[in-house]
């Protein structure tokens, strides 16, 4: 099994910045303050782009088989997916019937695409709504593997086809915040495939930027997410960030800084997925611990959530996710 094991710690740090952007974006909206970190949803596109770059780096020239590759991806994602889904199922089972079919589909990352008369909640994964992006990333990366040696002309063809869909969707919705419900799942697939392919293409041409600029990359990524929703041409802003800025940010972060900066980046990267996977479940638990009738939540509640989420994410990563992944990895390695 051959794969490139060089680690780009700076990209781990940027992944942590993007995870923080998603956290702030969702907490602002869920607390009744939409507009805070208004473009935080673009962090998902950055994740897709980063995934295309990192997976191409790790597996482009390897002799690993498709089944082994899929096992690696499942082992990486599944433990925290199970934890967050079970928490969500316990807390919201009455609001998202039928319980058992939804639980099984959530645990297997199978989106709920069928029209249903049960309630009005449109999420693809009712017990763990943020799982929609994990599902799309898994599907796109699984389809990528047999195509990973496709020539650049093939990548450009994929980009053109996906961009056409995204342009149409963005023009109609004033942006690209889409793909998370049943009505827009296939648009979301094109959204994921577009950014993933940009990351894939960026890895092939990574020599275009030879000097690392981690600080610049982090500032640009943060500025993109903080920017308010534009009253006009917000769709142009979204598409420009995804098409031009994010590949450049990834390329600027494709290095391994040493010392304290490298250690900080690696720690941020380790926490990024637990934070993303668990933040909805943690918020749902906090709503039960601190119930109130008003939809808007006070600032102290948001501040507490921002403190609790990375702490719980660290505990889950250290004492649950890492041990379970090691165990699953050992079982997968057995002949």
mmCIF file of C-alpha atoms in Angstrom:
data_model
loop_
_atom_site.group_PDB
_atom_site.id
_atom_site.type_symbol
_atom_site.label_atom_id
_atom_site.label_comp_id
_atom_site.label_asym_id
_atom_site.label_seq_id
_atom_site.Cartn_x
_atom_site.Cartn_y
_atom_site.Cartn_z
ATOM 1 C CA UNK A 1 0.000 0.000 0.000
ATOM 2 C CA UNK A 2 1.776 3.119 -1.206
ATOM 3 C CA UNK A 3 0.722 6.629 -0.388
ATOM 4 C CA UNK A 4 2.454 9.950 0.245
ATOM 5 C CA UNK A 5 2.674 10.446 4.007
ATOM 6 C CA UNK A 6 4.045 14.014 3.970
ATOM 7 C CA UNK A 7 1.774 16.160 6.106
ATOM 8 C CA UNK A 8 0.968 19.763 5.340
ATOM 9 C CA UNK A 9 0.478 21.023 8.888
ATOM 10 C CA UNK A 10 -0.394 24.516 7.659
ATOM 11 C CA UNK A 11 -3.426 23.079 5.890
ATOM 12 C CA UNK A 12 -4.471 21.528 9.190
ATOM 13 C CA UNK A 13 -4.380 25.006 10.682
ATOM 14 C CA UNK A 14 -6.493 26.407 7.865
ATOM 15 C CA UNK A 15 -8.952 23.554 8.356
ATOM 16 C CA UNK A 16 -9.245 24.669 11.960
ATOM 17 C CA UNK A 17 -9.936 28.256 10.857
ATOM 18 C CA UNK A 18 -12.692 27.022 8.534
ATOM 19 C CA UNK A 19 -14.225 24.877 11.300
ATOM 20 C CA UNK A 20 -14.295 27.917 13.578
ATOM 21 C CA UNK A 21 -16.034 29.863 10.815
ATOM 22 C CA UNK A 22 -18.760 27.217 10.505
ATOM 23 C CA UNK A 23 -19.165 27.185 14.275
ATOM 24 C CA UNK A 24 -19.575 30.956 14.506
ATOM 25 C CA UNK A 25 -21.862 31.070 11.474
ATOM 26 C CA UNK A 26 -24.219 28.412 12.833
ATOM 27 C CA UNK A 27 -24.225 29.683 16.407
ATOM 28 C CA UNK A 28 -25.033 33.188 15.182
ATOM 29 C CA UNK A 29 -27.959 31.920 13.141
ATOM 30 C CA UNK A 30 -29.222 29.469 15.750
ATOM 31 C CA UNK A 31 -29.119 32.137 18.466
ATOM 32 C CA UNK A 32 -31.288 34.504 16.451
ATOM 33 C CA UNK A 33 -28.441 36.679 15.167
ATOM 34 C CA UNK A 34 -28.169 35.919 11.448
ATOM 35 C CA UNK A 35 -25.462 37.953 9.811
ATOM 36 C CA UNK A 36 -22.599 37.102 12.120
ATOM 37 C CA UNK A 37 -19.860 35.433 10.086
ATOM 38 C CA UNK A 38 -22.365 35.784 7.265
ATOM 39 C CA UNK A 39 -20.328 33.845 4.685
ATOM 40 C CA UNK A 40 -19.341 31.090 7.075
ATOM 41 C CA UNK A 41 -21.188 28.660 4.845
ATOM 42 C CA UNK A 42 -18.356 29.025 2.327
ATOM 43 C CA UNK A 43 -16.131 27.142 4.762
ATOM 44 C CA UNK A 44 -17.824 23.995 3.474
ATOM 45 C CA UNK A 45 -16.560 24.757 -0.025
ATOM 46 C CA UNK A 46 -13.099 25.285 1.412
ATOM 47 C CA UNK A 47 -13.338 21.869 3.071
ATOM 48 C CA UNK A 48 -14.232 20.314 -0.288
ATOM 49 C CA UNK A 49 -11.316 22.042 -2.017
ATOM 50 C CA UNK A 50 -8.934 21.039 0.750
ATOM 51 C CA UNK A 51 -10.146 17.446 0.557
ATOM 52 C CA UNK A 52 -9.445 17.293 -3.178
ATOM 53 C CA UNK A 53 -5.910 18.611 -2.637
ATOM 54 C CA UNK A 54 -5.065 16.357 0.321
ATOM 55 C CA UNK A 55 -6.543 13.169 -1.128
ATOM 56 C CA UNK A 56 -4.766 13.732 -4.441
ATOM 57 C CA UNK A 57 -1.531 14.243 -2.501
ATOM 58 C CA UNK A 58 -2.044 11.046 -0.529
ATOM 59 C CA UNK A 59 -3.444 8.688 -3.158
ATOM 60 C CA UNK A 60 -2.812 10.048 -6.672
ATOM 61 C CA UNK A 61 0.206 7.830 -7.319
ATOM 62 C CA UNK A 62 -0.443 5.055 -4.801
ATOM 63 C CA UNK A 63 -1.132 1.432 -5.628
ATOM 64 C CA UNK A 64 -3.836 1.095 -2.975
ATOM 65 C CA UNK A 65 -7.088 -0.534 -4.116
ATOM 66 C CA UNK A 66 -10.488 1.126 -4.158
ATOM 67 C CA UNK A 67 -11.855 -1.065 -1.324
ATOM 68 C CA UNK A 68 -8.880 -0.272 0.934
ATOM 69 C CA UNK A 69 -9.208 3.427 0.116
ATOM 70 C CA UNK A 70 -12.897 3.402 1.050
ATOM 71 C CA UNK A 71 -12.097 1.640 4.322
ATOM 72 C CA UNK A 72 -9.629 4.412 5.179
ATOM 73 C CA UNK A 73 -12.247 7.063 4.486
ATOM 74 C CA UNK A 74 -14.936 5.259 6.491
ATOM 75 C CA UNK A 75 -12.656 4.709 9.476
ATOM 76 C CA UNK A 76 -11.815 8.421 9.462
ATOM 77 C CA UNK A 77 -15.408 9.644 9.421
ATOM 78 C CA UNK A 78 -17.646 7.027 10.963
ATOM 79 C CA UNK A 79 -16.943 7.027 14.756
ATOM 80 C CA UNK A 80 -17.836 10.692 15.305
ATOM 81 C CA UNK A 81 -20.713 10.376 12.849
ATOM 82 C CA UNK A 82 -22.161 7.621 15.034
ATOM 83 C CA UNK A 83 -21.722 9.641 18.222
ATOM 84 C CA UNK A 84 -23.318 12.819 16.874
ATOM 85 C CA UNK A 85 -26.160 10.894 15.227
ATOM 86 C CA UNK A 86 -27.014 8.930 18.364
ATOM 87 C CA UNK A 87 -27.089 12.133 20.424
ATOM 88 C CA UNK A 88 -29.326 13.764 17.843
ATOM 89 C CA UNK A 89 -31.613 10.739 17.703
ATOM 90 C CA UNK A 90 -32.048 10.733 21.468
ATOM 91 C CA UNK A 91 -32.865 14.440 21.576
ATOM 92 C CA UNK A 92 -35.009 14.871 18.456
ATOM 93 C CA UNK A 93 -36.635 11.480 17.823
ATOM 94 C CA UNK A 94 -40.168 12.855 18.274
ATOM 95 C CA UNK A 95 -39.602 15.612 15.731
ATOM 96 C CA UNK A 96 -38.256 13.435 12.905
ATOM 97 C CA UNK A 97 -40.282 10.255 12.383
ATOM 98 C CA UNK A 98 -40.040 7.494 11.312
ATOM 99 C CA UNK A 99 -37.339 6.884 13.920
ATOM 100 C CA UNK A 100 -35.635 3.631 12.916
ATOM 101 C CA UNK A 101 -35.414 4.217 9.149
ATOM 102 C CA UNK A 102 -34.011 7.698 9.779
ATOM 103 C CA UNK A 103 -31.522 6.396 12.334
ATOM 104 C CA UNK A 104 -30.236 3.668 10.020
ATOM 105 C CA UNK A 105 -29.913 6.073 7.109
ATOM 106 C CA UNK A 106 -28.131 8.632 9.265
ATOM 107 C CA UNK A 107 -25.657 6.061 10.568
ATOM 108 C CA UNK A 108 -24.935 4.824 7.043
ATOM 109 C CA UNK A 109 -24.720 8.365 5.585
ATOM 110 C CA UNK A 110 -27.648 7.671 3.272
ATOM 111 C CA UNK A 111 -29.517 10.946 2.647
ATOM 112 C CA UNK A 112 -33.277 11.134 3.054
ATOM 113 C CA UNK A 113 -34.275 11.996 -0.505
ATOM 114 C CA UNK A 114 -37.773 10.552 -0.579
ATOM 115 C CA UNK A 115 -40.691 12.952 -0.049
ATOM 116 C CA UNK A 116 -42.281 12.310 3.333
ATOM 117 C CA UNK A 117 -45.473 13.507 5.032
ATOM 118 C CA UNK A 118 -43.763 13.614 8.410
ATOM 119 C CA UNK A 119 -43.388 17.213 9.523
ATOM 120 C CA UNK A 120 -41.658 19.957 7.591
ATOM 121 C CA UNK A 121 -37.993 19.526 8.582
ATOM 122 C CA UNK A 122 -36.208 19.336 5.219
ATOM 123 C CA UNK A 123 -32.777 18.098 6.341
ATOM 124 C CA UNK A 124 -31.186 15.186 4.522
ATOM 125 C CA UNK A 125 -30.078 13.869 7.922
ATOM 126 C CA UNK A 126 -32.707 14.788 10.523
ATOM 127 C CA UNK A 127 -30.702 13.476 13.498
ATOM 128 C CA UNK A 128 -27.484 15.195 12.405
ATOM 129 C CA UNK A 129 -28.102 17.980 9.856
ATOM 130 C CA UNK A 130 -24.417 18.942 9.250
ATOM 131 C CA UNK A 131 -23.810 15.407 7.954
ATOM 132 C CA UNK A 132 -25.019 16.539 4.518
ATOM 133 C CA UNK A 133 -21.560 17.878 3.653
ATOM 134 C CA UNK A 134 -19.860 14.732 4.981
ATOM 135 C CA UNK A 135 -22.136 12.661 2.762
ATOM 136 C CA UNK A 136 -21.308 14.708 -0.320
ATOM 137 C CA UNK A 137 -17.584 14.660 0.440
ATOM 138 C CA UNK A 138 -17.634 10.875 0.835
ATOM 139 C CA UNK A 139 -19.586 10.371 -2.401
ATOM 140 C CA UNK A 140 -17.414 12.724 -4.436
ATOM 141 C CA UNK A 141 -14.154 11.359 -3.030
ATOM 142 C CA UNK A 142 -15.320 7.784 -3.667
ATOM 143 C CA UNK A 143 -16.113 8.614 -7.301
ATOM 144 C CA UNK A 144 -12.806 10.468 -7.591
ATOM 145 C CA UNK A 145 -10.629 7.495 -6.755
ATOM 146 C CA UNK A 146 -11.085 5.495 -9.994
ATOM 147 C CA UNK A 147 -10.730 8.764 -11.942
ATOM 148 C CA UNK A 148 -7.712 10.089 -10.038
ATOM 149 C CA UNK A 149 -5.349 9.754 -13.015
ATOM 150 C CA UNK A 150 -7.685 11.552 -15.401
ATOM 151 C CA UNK A 151 -5.878 14.051 -17.627
ATOM 152 C CA UNK A 152 -6.261 17.766 -16.992
ATOM 153 C CA UNK A 153 -8.699 18.143 -19.879
ATOM 154 C CA UNK A 154 -11.025 15.768 -18.066
ATOM 155 C CA UNK A 155 -10.793 17.843 -14.901
ATOM 156 C CA UNK A 156 -11.606 20.994 -16.841
ATOM 157 C CA UNK A 157 -14.656 19.275 -18.329
ATOM 158 C CA UNK A 158 -15.894 18.381 -14.845
ATOM 159 C CA UNK A 159 -15.321 21.948 -13.689
ATOM 160 C CA UNK A 160 -17.234 23.447 -16.618
ATOM 161 C CA UNK A 161 -20.226 21.139 -16.120
ATOM 162 C CA UNK A 162 -20.388 21.754 -12.371
ATOM 163 C CA UNK A 163 -19.848 25.483 -12.726
ATOM 164 C CA UNK A 164 -22.790 25.722 -15.114
ATOM 165 C CA UNK A 165 -25.054 24.149 -12.495
ATOM 166 C CA UNK A 166 -23.648 26.337 -9.740
ATOM 167 C CA UNK A 167 -24.017 29.498 -11.802
ATOM 168 C CA UNK A 168 -27.654 28.679 -12.470
ATOM 169 C CA UNK A 169 -28.311 27.900 -8.805
ATOM 170 C CA UNK A 170 -26.395 30.921 -7.503
ATOM 171 C CA UNK A 171 -28.250 33.303 -9.801
ATOM 172 C CA UNK A 172 -31.586 31.976 -8.559
ATOM 173 C CA UNK A 173 -30.680 31.848 -4.853
ATOM 174 C CA UNK A 174 -28.407 34.906 -4.529
ATOM 175 C CA UNK A 175 -25.494 32.688 -3.510
ATOM 176 C CA UNK A 176 -24.386 29.087 -3.194
ATOM 177 C CA UNK A 177 -25.641 28.255 0.300
ATOM 178 C CA UNK A 178 -27.399 25.140 -0.893
ATOM 179 C CA UNK A 179 -27.243 21.365 -1.021
ATOM 180 C CA UNK A 180 -28.335 20.578 2.523
ATOM 181 C CA UNK A 181 -31.981 19.654 1.876
ATOM 182 C CA UNK A 182 -33.871 17.228 -0.326
ATOM 183 C CA UNK A 183 -34.777 19.831 -2.926
ATOM 184 C CA UNK A 184 -31.180 20.862 -3.616
ATOM 185 C CA UNK A 185 -29.188 17.678 -2.987
ATOM 186 C CA UNK A 186 -28.029 17.312 -6.579
ATOM 187 C CA UNK A 187 -27.024 20.960 -6.729
ATOM 188 C CA UNK A 188 -25.026 20.269 -3.587
ATOM 189 C CA UNK A 189 -23.354 17.344 -5.329
ATOM 190 C CA UNK A 190 -22.167 19.680 -8.082
ATOM 191 C CA UNK A 191 -21.068 22.178 -5.448
ATOM 192 C CA UNK A 192 -18.940 19.525 -3.734
ATOM 193 C CA UNK A 193 -17.578 18.109 -6.986
ATOM 194 C CA UNK A 194 -16.626 21.583 -8.224
ATOM 195 C CA UNK A 195 -14.540 22.575 -5.214
ATOM 196 C CA UNK A 196 -13.092 19.075 -4.828
ATOM 197 C CA UNK A 197 -11.937 19.124 -8.452
ATOM 198 C CA UNK A 198 -10.400 22.577 -7.981
ATOM 199 C CA UNK A 199 -8.404 21.180 -5.071
ATOM 200 C CA UNK A 200 -7.417 18.160 -7.138
ATOM 201 C CA UNK A 201 -6.267 20.395 -10.004
ATOM 202 C CA UNK A 202 -4.444 22.691 -7.557
ATOM 203 C CA UNK A 203 -2.422 19.773 -6.241
ATOM 204 C CA UNK A 204 -1.317 18.875 -9.768
ATOM 205 C CA UNK A 205 -0.102 22.432 -10.313
ATOM 206 C CA UNK A 206 1.089 23.187 -6.780
ATOM 207 C CA UNK A 207 4.454 24.410 -8.109
ATOM 208 C CA UNK A 208 2.697 27.626 -9.215
ATOM 209 C CA UNK A 209 3.072 28.924 -5.651
ATOM 210 C CA UNK A 210 6.375 27.859 -4.162
ATOM 211 C CA UNK A 211 6.545 30.230 -1.160
ATOM 212 C CA UNK A 212 4.314 29.409 1.838
ATOM 213 C CA UNK A 213 2.180 32.216 3.226
ATOM 214 C CA UNK A 214 0.236 30.739 6.118
ATOM 215 C CA UNK A 215 -0.624 34.029 7.800
ATOM 216 C CA UNK A 216 -1.884 35.565 4.562
ATOM 217 C CA UNK A 217 -3.924 32.445 3.819
ATOM 218 C CA UNK A 218 -5.510 32.457 7.291
ATOM 219 C CA UNK A 219 -6.354 36.162 7.080
ATOM 220 C CA UNK A 220 -7.909 35.783 3.622
ATOM 221 C CA UNK A 221 -9.974 32.772 4.672
ATOM 222 C CA UNK A 222 -11.224 34.572 7.781
ATOM 223 C CA UNK A 223 -12.032 37.738 5.839
ATOM 224 C CA UNK A 224 -14.036 35.741 3.305
ATOM 225 C CA UNK A 225 -16.217 34.241 6.049
ATOM 226 C CA UNK A 226 -16.648 37.475 8.014
ATOM 227 C CA UNK A 227 -17.808 39.543 5.019
ATOM 228 C CA UNK A 228 -21.528 40.436 5.154
ATOM 229 C CA UNK A 229 -24.027 39.196 2.620
ATOM 230 C CA UNK A 230 -23.929 41.624 -0.273
ATOM 231 C CA UNK A 231 -27.240 43.280 -1.227
ATOM 232 C CA UNK A 232 -26.413 42.753 -4.910
ATOM 233 C CA UNK A 233 -24.215 40.263 -6.721
ATOM 234 C CA UNK A 234 -23.643 38.109 -3.660
ATOM 235 C CA UNK A 235 -23.583 35.157 -6.029
ATOM 236 C CA UNK A 236 -20.568 36.682 -7.813
ATOM 237 C CA UNK A 237 -18.778 37.015 -4.482
ATOM 238 C CA UNK A 238 -19.482 33.381 -3.573
ATOM 239 C CA UNK A 239 -18.368 31.997 -6.918
ATOM 240 C CA UNK A 240 -15.226 34.166 -6.973
ATOM 241 C CA UNK A 241 -14.211 32.989 -3.504
ATOM 242 C CA UNK A 242 -14.756 29.337 -4.364
ATOM 243 C CA UNK A 243 -13.193 29.489 -7.829
ATOM 244 C CA UNK A 244 -10.235 31.800 -7.270
ATOM 245 C CA UNK A 245 -9.479 32.480 -3.626
ATOM 246 C CA UNK A 246 -9.850 29.046 -2.067
ATOM 247 C CA UNK A 247 -7.467 27.221 -4.429
ATOM 248 C CA UNK A 248 -4.932 30.012 -3.812
ATOM 249 C CA UNK A 249 -5.416 29.741 -0.046
ATOM 250 C CA UNK A 250 -4.854 25.982 -0.212
ATOM 251 C CA UNK A 251 -1.712 26.432 -2.285
ATOM 252 C CA UNK A 252 -0.372 29.058 0.115
ATOM 253 C CA UNK A 253 -0.917 26.638 2.987
ATOM 254 C CA UNK A 254 0.691 23.602 1.362
ATOM 255 C CA UNK A 255 3.709 23.361 3.651
ATOM 256 C CA UNK A 256 4.767 22.048 7.043
ATOM 257 C CA UNK A 257 5.834 24.795 9.454
ATOM 258 C CA UNK A 258 7.935 23.758 12.390
ATOM 259 C CA UNK A 259 8.040 24.750 16.038
ATOM 260 C CA UNK A 260 5.106 26.168 17.927
ATOM 261 C CA UNK A 261 3.280 27.255 14.760
ATOM 262 C CA UNK A 262 3.371 23.740 13.354
ATOM 263 C CA UNK A 263 2.207 22.240 16.654
ATOM 264 C CA UNK A 264 -0.670 24.719 16.853
ATOM 265 C CA UNK A 265 -1.697 23.949 13.272
ATOM 266 C CA UNK A 266 -1.679 20.212 13.892
ATOM 267 C CA UNK A 267 -3.790 20.583 17.019
ATOM 268 C CA UNK A 268 -6.271 22.796 15.179
ATOM 269 C CA UNK A 269 -6.489 20.223 12.413
ATOM 270 C CA UNK A 270 -7.107 17.405 14.879
ATOM 271 C CA UNK A 271 -9.988 19.325 16.446
ATOM 272 C CA UNK A 272 -11.541 20.602 13.213
ATOM 273 C CA UNK A 273 -13.501 17.473 12.324
ATOM 274 C CA UNK A 274 -14.706 16.755 15.896
ATOM 275 C CA UNK A 275 -15.857 20.376 16.190
ATOM 276 C CA UNK A 276 -17.712 20.180 12.886
ATOM 277 C CA UNK A 277 -19.181 16.731 13.535
ATOM 278 C CA UNK A 278 -20.394 17.494 17.063
ATOM 279 C CA UNK A 279 -21.302 21.178 17.153
ATOM 280 C CA UNK A 280 -24.965 20.683 16.243
ATOM 281 C CA UNK A 281 -25.372 17.903 18.818
ATOM 282 C CA UNK A 282 -23.655 19.996 21.501
ATOM 283 C CA UNK A 283 -25.939 22.943 20.767
ATOM 284 C CA UNK A 284 -28.967 20.635 20.946
ATOM 285 C CA UNK A 285 -27.854 19.351 24.355
ATOM 286 C CA UNK A 286 -27.363 22.885 25.627
ATOM 287 C CA UNK A 287 -30.879 23.813 24.531
ATOM 288 C CA UNK A 288 -32.173 21.062 26.832
ATOM 289 C CA UNK A 289 -29.958 22.112 29.733
ATOM 290 C CA UNK A 290 -30.911 25.803 29.397
ATOM 291 C CA UNK A 291 -34.486 25.783 28.019
ATOM 292 C CA UNK A 292 -36.354 28.988 27.247
ATOM 293 C CA UNK A 293 -39.401 29.901 25.212
ATOM 294 C CA UNK A 294 -37.811 32.699 23.175
ATOM 295 C CA UNK A 295 -36.023 31.683 19.987
ATOM 296 C CA UNK A 296 -33.241 34.248 20.442
ATOM 297 C CA UNK A 297 -30.513 33.187 22.836
ATOM 298 C CA UNK A 298 -28.542 35.608 25.060
ATOM 299 C CA UNK A 299 -24.905 36.356 24.369
ATOM 300 C CA UNK A 300 -23.749 34.443 27.451
ATOM 301 C CA UNK A 301 -25.341 31.301 26.011
ATOM 302 C CA UNK A 302 -23.448 31.737 22.732
ATOM 303 C CA UNK A 303 -20.213 32.417 24.582
ATOM 304 C CA UNK A 304 -20.704 29.309 26.695
ATOM 305 C CA UNK A 305 -21.365 27.254 23.574
ATOM 306 C CA UNK A 306 -18.156 28.563 22.004
ATOM 307 C CA UNK A 307 -16.239 27.424 25.086
ATOM 308 C CA UNK A 308 -17.971 24.077 25.553
ATOM 309 C CA UNK A 309 -17.849 22.916 21.925
ATOM 310 C CA UNK A 310 -14.047 22.711 21.451
ATOM 311 C CA UNK A 311 -13.673 21.234 24.945
ATOM 312 C CA UNK A 312 -16.181 18.468 24.260
ATOM 313 C CA UNK A 313 -14.679 17.989 20.795
ATOM 314 C CA UNK A 314 -11.219 17.510 22.333
ATOM 315 C CA UNK A 315 -12.535 14.996 24.874
ATOM 316 C CA UNK A 316 -14.386 13.079 22.166
ATOM 317 C CA UNK A 317 -11.349 13.080 19.883
ATOM 318 C CA UNK A 318 -8.924 12.019 22.604
ATOM 319 C CA UNK A 319 -10.932 9.375 24.435
ATOM 320 C CA UNK A 320 -13.379 8.115 21.807
ATOM 321 C CA UNK A 321 -12.576 8.945 18.197
ATOM 322 C CA UNK A 322 -8.834 8.216 18.208
ATOM 323 C CA UNK A 323 -9.098 4.880 20.094
ATOM 324 C CA UNK A 324 -12.018 3.678 17.984
ATOM 325 C CA UNK A 325 -10.251 4.598 14.744
ATOM 326 C CA UNK A 326 -7.134 2.764 15.871
ATOM 327 C CA UNK A 327 -9.232 -0.303 16.668
ATOM 328 C CA UNK A 328 -11.072 -0.154 13.342
ATOM 329 C CA UNK A 329 -7.764 0.373 11.545
ATOM 330 C CA UNK A 330 -6.262 -2.731 13.117
ATOM 331 C CA UNK A 331 -9.312 -4.801 12.191
ATOM 332 C CA UNK A 332 -9.264 -3.497 8.623
ATOM 333 C CA UNK A 333 -5.569 -4.387 8.324
ATOM 334 C CA UNK A 334 -6.135 -8.032 9.264
ATOM 335 C CA UNK A 335 -5.971 -10.458 6.311
#
